[in-house]
JSON list of C-alpha atoms in Angstrom, two decimals:
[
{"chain": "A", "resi": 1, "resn": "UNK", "atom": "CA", "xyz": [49.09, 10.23, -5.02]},
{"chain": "A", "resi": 2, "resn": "UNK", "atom": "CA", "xyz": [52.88, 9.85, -4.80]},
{"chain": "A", "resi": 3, "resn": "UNK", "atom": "CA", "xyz": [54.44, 10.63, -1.48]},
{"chain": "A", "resi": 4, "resn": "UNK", "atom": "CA", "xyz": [58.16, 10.22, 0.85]},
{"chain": "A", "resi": 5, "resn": "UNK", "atom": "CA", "xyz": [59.27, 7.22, 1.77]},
{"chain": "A", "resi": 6, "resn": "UNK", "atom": "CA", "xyz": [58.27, 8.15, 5.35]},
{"chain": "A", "resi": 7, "resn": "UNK", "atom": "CA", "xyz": [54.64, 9.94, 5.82]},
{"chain": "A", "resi": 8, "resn": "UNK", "atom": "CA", "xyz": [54.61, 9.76, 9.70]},
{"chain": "A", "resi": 9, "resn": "UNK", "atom": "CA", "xyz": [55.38, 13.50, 10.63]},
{"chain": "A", "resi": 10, "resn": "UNK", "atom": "CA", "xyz": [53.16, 14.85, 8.08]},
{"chain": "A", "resi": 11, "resn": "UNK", "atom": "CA", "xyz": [50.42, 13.16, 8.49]},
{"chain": "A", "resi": 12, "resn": "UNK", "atom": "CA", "xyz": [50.34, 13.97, 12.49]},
{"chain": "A", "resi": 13, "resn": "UNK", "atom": "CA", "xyz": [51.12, 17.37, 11.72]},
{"chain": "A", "resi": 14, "resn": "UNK", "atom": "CA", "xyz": [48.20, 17.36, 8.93]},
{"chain": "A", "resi": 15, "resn": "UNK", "atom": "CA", "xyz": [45.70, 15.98, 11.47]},
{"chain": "A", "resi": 16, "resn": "UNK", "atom": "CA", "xyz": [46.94, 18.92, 13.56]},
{"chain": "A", "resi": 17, "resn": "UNK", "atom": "CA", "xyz": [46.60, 21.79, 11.47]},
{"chain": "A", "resi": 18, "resn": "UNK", "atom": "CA", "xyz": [42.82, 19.97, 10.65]},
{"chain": "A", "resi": 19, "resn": "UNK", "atom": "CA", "xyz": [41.84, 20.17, 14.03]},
{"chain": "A", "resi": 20, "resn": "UNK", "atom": "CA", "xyz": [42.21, 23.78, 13.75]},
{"chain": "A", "resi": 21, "resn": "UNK", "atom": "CA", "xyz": [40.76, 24.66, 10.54]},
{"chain": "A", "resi": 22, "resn": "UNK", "atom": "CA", "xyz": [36.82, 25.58, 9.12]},
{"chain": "A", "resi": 23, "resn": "UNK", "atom": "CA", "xyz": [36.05, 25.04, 6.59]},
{"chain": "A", "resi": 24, "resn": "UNK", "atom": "CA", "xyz": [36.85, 28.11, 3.57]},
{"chain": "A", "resi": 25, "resn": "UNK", "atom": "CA", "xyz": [34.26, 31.33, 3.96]},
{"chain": "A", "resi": 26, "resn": "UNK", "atom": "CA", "xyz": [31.93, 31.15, 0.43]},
{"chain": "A", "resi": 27, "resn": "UNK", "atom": "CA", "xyz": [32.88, 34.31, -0.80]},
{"chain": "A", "resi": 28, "resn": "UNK", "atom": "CA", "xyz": [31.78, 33.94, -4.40]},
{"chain": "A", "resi": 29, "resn": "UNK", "atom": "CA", "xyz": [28.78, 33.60, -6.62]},
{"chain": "A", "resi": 30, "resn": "UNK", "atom": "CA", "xyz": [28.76, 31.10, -9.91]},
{"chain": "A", "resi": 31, "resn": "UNK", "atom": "CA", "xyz": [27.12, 32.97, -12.17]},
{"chain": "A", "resi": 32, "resn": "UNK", "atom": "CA", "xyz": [25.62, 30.36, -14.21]},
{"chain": "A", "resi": 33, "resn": "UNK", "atom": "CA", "xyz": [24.32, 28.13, -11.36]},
{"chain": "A", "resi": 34, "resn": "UNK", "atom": "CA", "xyz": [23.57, 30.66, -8.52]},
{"chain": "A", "resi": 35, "resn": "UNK", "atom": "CA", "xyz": [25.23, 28.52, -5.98]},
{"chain": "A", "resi": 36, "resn": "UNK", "atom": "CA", "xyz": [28.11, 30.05, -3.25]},
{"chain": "A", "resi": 37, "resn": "UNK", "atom": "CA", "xyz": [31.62, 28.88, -3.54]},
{"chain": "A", "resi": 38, "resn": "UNK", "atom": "CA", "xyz": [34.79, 29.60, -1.20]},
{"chain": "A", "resi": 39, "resn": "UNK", "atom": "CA", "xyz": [37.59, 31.08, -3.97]},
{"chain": "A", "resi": 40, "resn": "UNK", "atom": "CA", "xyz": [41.07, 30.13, -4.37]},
{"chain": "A", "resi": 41, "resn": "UNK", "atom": "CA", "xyz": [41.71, 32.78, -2.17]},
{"chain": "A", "resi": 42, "resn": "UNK", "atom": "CA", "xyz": [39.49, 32.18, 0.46]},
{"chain": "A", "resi": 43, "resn": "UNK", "atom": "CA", "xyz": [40.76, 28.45, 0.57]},
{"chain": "A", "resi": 44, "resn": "UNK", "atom": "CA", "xyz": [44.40, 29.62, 1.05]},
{"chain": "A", "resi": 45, "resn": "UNK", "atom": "CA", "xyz": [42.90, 32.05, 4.00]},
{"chain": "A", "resi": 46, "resn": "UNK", "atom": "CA", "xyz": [41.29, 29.25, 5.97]},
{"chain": "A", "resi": 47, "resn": "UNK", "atom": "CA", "xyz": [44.50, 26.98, 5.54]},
{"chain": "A", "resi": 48, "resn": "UNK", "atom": "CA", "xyz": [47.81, 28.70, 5.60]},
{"chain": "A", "resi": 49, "resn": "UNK", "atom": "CA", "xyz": [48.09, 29.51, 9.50]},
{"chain": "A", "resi": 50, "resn": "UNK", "atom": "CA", "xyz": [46.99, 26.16, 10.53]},
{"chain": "A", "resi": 51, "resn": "UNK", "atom": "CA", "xyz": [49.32, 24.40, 7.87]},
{"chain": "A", "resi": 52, "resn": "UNK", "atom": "CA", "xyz": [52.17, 26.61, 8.52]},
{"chain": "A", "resi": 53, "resn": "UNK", "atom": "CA", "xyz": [52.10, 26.65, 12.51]},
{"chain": "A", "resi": 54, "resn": "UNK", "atom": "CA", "xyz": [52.09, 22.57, 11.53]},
{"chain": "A", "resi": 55, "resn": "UNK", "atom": "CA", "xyz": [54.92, 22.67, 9.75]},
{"chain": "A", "resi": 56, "resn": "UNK", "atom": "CA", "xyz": [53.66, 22.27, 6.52]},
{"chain": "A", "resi": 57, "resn": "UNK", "atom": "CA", "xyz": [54.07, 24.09, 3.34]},
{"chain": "A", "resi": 58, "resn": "UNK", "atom": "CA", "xyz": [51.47, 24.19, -0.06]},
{"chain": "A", "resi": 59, "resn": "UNK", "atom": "CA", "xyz": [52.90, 24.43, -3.74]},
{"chain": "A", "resi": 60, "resn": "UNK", "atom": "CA", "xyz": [51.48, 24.17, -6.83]},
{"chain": "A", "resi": 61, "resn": "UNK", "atom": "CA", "xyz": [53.41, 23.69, -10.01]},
{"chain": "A", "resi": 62, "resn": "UNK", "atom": "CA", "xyz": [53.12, 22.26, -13.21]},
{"chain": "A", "resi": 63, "resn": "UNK", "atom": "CA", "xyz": [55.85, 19.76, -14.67]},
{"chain": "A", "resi": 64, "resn": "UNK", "atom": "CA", "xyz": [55.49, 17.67, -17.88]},
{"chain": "A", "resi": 65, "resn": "UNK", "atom": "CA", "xyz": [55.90, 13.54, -17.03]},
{"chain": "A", "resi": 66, "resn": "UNK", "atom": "CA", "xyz": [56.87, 11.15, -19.27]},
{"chain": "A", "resi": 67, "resn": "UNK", "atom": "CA", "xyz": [55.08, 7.44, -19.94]},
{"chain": "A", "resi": 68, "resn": "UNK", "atom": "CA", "xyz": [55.56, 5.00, -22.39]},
{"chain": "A", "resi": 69, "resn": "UNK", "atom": "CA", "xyz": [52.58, 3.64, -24.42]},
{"chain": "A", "resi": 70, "resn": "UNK", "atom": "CA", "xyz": [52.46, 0.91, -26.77]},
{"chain": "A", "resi": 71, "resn": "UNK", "atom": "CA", "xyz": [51.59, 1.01, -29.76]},
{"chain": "A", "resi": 72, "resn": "UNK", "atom": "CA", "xyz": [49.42, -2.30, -31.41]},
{"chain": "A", "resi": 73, "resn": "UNK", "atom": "CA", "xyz": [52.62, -2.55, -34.33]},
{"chain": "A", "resi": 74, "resn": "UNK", "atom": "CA", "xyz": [54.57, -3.93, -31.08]},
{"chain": "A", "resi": 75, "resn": "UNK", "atom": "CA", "xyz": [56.74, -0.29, -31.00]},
{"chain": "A", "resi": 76, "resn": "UNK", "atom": "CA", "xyz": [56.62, 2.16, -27.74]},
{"chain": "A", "resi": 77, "resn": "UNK", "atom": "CA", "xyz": [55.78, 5.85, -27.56]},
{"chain": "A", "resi": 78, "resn": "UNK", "atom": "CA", "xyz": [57.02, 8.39, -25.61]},
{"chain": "A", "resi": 79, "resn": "UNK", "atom": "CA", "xyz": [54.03, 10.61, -24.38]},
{"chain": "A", "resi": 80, "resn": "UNK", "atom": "CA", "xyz": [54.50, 14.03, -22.23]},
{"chain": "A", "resi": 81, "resn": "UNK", "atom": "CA", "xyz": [51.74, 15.10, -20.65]},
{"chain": "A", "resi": 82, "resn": "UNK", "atom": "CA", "xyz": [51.43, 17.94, -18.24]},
{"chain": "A", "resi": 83, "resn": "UNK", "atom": "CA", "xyz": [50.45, 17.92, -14.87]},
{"chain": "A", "resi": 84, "resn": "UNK", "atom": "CA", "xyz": [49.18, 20.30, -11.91]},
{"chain": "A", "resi": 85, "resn": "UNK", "atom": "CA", "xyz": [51.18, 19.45, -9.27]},
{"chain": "A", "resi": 86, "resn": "UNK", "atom": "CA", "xyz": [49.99, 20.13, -5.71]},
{"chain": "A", "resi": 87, "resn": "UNK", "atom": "CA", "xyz": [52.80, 19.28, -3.05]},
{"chain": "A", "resi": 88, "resn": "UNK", "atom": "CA", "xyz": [51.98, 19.60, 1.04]},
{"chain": "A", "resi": 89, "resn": "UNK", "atom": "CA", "xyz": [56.06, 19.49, 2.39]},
{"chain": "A", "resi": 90, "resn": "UNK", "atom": "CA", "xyz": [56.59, 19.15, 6.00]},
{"chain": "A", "resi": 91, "resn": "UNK", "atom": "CA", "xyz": [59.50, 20.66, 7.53]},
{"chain": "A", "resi": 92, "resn": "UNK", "atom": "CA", "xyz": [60.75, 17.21, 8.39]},
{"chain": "A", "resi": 93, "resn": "UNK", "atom": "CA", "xyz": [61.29, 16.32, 4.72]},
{"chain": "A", "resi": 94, "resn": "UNK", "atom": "CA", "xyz": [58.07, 14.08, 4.27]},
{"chain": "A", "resi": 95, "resn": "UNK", "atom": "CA", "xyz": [55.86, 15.20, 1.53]},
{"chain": "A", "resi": 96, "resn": "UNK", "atom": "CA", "xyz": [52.15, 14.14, -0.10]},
{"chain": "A", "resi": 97, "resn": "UNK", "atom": "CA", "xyz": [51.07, 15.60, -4.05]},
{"chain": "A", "resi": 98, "resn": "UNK", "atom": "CA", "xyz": [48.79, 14.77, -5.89]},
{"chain": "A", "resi": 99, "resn": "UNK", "atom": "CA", "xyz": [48.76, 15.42, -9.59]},
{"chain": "A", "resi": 100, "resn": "UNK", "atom": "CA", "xyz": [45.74, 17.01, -11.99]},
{"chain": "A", "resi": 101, "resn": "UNK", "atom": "CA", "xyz": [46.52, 15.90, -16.06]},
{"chain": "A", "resi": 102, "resn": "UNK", "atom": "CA", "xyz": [46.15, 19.65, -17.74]},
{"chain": "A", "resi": 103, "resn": "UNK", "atom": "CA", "xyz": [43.77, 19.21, -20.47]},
{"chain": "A", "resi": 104, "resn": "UNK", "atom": "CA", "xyz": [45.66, 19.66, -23.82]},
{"chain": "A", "resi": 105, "resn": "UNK", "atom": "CA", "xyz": [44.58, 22.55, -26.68]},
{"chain": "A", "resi": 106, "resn": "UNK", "atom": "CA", "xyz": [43.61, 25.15, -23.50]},
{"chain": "A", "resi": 107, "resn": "UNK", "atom": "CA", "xyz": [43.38, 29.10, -24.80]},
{"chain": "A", "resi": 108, "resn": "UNK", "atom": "CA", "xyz": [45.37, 31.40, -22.24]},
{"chain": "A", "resi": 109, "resn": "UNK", "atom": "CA", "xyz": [42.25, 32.23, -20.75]},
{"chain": "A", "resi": 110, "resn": "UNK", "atom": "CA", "xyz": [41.01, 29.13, -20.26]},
{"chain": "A", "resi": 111, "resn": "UNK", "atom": "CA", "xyz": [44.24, 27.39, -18.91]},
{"chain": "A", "resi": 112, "resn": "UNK", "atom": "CA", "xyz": [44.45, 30.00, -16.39]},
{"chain": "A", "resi": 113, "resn": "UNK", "atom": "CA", "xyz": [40.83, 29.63, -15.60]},
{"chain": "A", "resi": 114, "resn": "UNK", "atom": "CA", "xyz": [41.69, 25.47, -15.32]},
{"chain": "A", "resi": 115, "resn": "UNK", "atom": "CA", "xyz": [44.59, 26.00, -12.94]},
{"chain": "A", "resi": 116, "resn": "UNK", "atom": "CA", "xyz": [42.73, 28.39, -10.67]},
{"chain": "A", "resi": 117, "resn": "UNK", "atom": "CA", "xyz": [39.93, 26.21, -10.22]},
{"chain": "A", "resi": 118, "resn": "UNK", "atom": "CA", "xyz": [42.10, 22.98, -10.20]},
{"chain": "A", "resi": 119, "resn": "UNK", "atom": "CA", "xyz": [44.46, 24.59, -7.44]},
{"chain": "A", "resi": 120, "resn": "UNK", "atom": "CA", "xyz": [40.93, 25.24, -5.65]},
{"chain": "A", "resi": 121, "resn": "UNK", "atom": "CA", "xyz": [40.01, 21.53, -5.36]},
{"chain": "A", "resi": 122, "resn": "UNK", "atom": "CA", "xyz": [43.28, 19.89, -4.90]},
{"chain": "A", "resi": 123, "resn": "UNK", "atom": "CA", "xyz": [44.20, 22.04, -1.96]},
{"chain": "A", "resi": 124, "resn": "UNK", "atom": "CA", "xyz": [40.89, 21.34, -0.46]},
{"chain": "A", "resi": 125, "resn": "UNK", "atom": "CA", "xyz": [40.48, 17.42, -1.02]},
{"chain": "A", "resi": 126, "resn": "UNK", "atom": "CA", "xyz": [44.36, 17.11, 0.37]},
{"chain": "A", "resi": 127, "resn": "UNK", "atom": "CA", "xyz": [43.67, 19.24, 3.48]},
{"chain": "A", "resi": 128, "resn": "UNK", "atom": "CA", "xyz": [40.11, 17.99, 4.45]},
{"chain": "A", "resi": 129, "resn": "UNK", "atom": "CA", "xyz": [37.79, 21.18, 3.87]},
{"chain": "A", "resi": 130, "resn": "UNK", "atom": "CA", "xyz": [34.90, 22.36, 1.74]},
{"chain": "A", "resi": 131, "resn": "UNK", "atom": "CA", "xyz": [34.70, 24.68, -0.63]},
{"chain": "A", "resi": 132, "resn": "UNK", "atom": "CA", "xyz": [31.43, 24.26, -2.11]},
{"chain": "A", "resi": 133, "resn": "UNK", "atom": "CA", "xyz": [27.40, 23.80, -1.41]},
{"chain": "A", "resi": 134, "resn": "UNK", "atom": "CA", "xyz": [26.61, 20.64, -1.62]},
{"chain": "A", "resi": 135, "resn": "UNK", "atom": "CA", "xyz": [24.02, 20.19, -4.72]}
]
């Protein structure tokens, strides 16, 4: 998780806006597994009045970071890899993300399927509610 230099605001302001919220309506079937699920949509729903009136404000994007890795001949490599990025901003300035690797060699229809489902459960671990049965 990277984060500000100062976390104090939003982190009284996220413990605020989770006093307030339930946790997301299951308003979806799996298909394969028969179990209930809360969508992307429904997750947004339950958290975007509490998070706003709080101050806070959810974005997901994707950026491509940078890291070295060496090679066993001695020389380095620069590697891009690309990254869901889910950012909670408080209006104070102080913000919390946390990043998802995107799987390389994704079809269209399968990277869209991975970002929908990865926006799903970042958004939920970094706010505190469920959006799934336990099995």
């Amino acid at each position: 998780m990277a984060k500000s230099e100062q976390t104090d605001q939003i982190w009284a302001a996220l413990a605020a806006a989770q006093g307030t919220m339930k946790n997301a309506a299951f308003d979806a079937v799996n298909p394969h597994f028969k179990n209930r699920y809360a969508t992307l949509a429904s997750v947004i729903d339950t958290a975007r009045e509490a998070l706003s009136k709080a101050g806070i404000a959810v974005t997901h994007t994707n950026d491509v970071f940078a890291r070295v890795k060496h090679a066993d001949n001695g020389t380095e490599v620069i590697l891009e890899e690309e990254f869901l990025v889910t950012t909670l901003g408080h209006k104070s300035g102080q913000w919390i993300e946390s990043r998802r690797r995107v799987p390389i060699g994704l079809k269209a229809q399968e990277y869209g399927t991975w970002l929908t489902y990865n926006r799903r459960y970042a958004l939920c671990a970094m706010i505190g509610i469920s959006a799934d049965e336990d099995d």
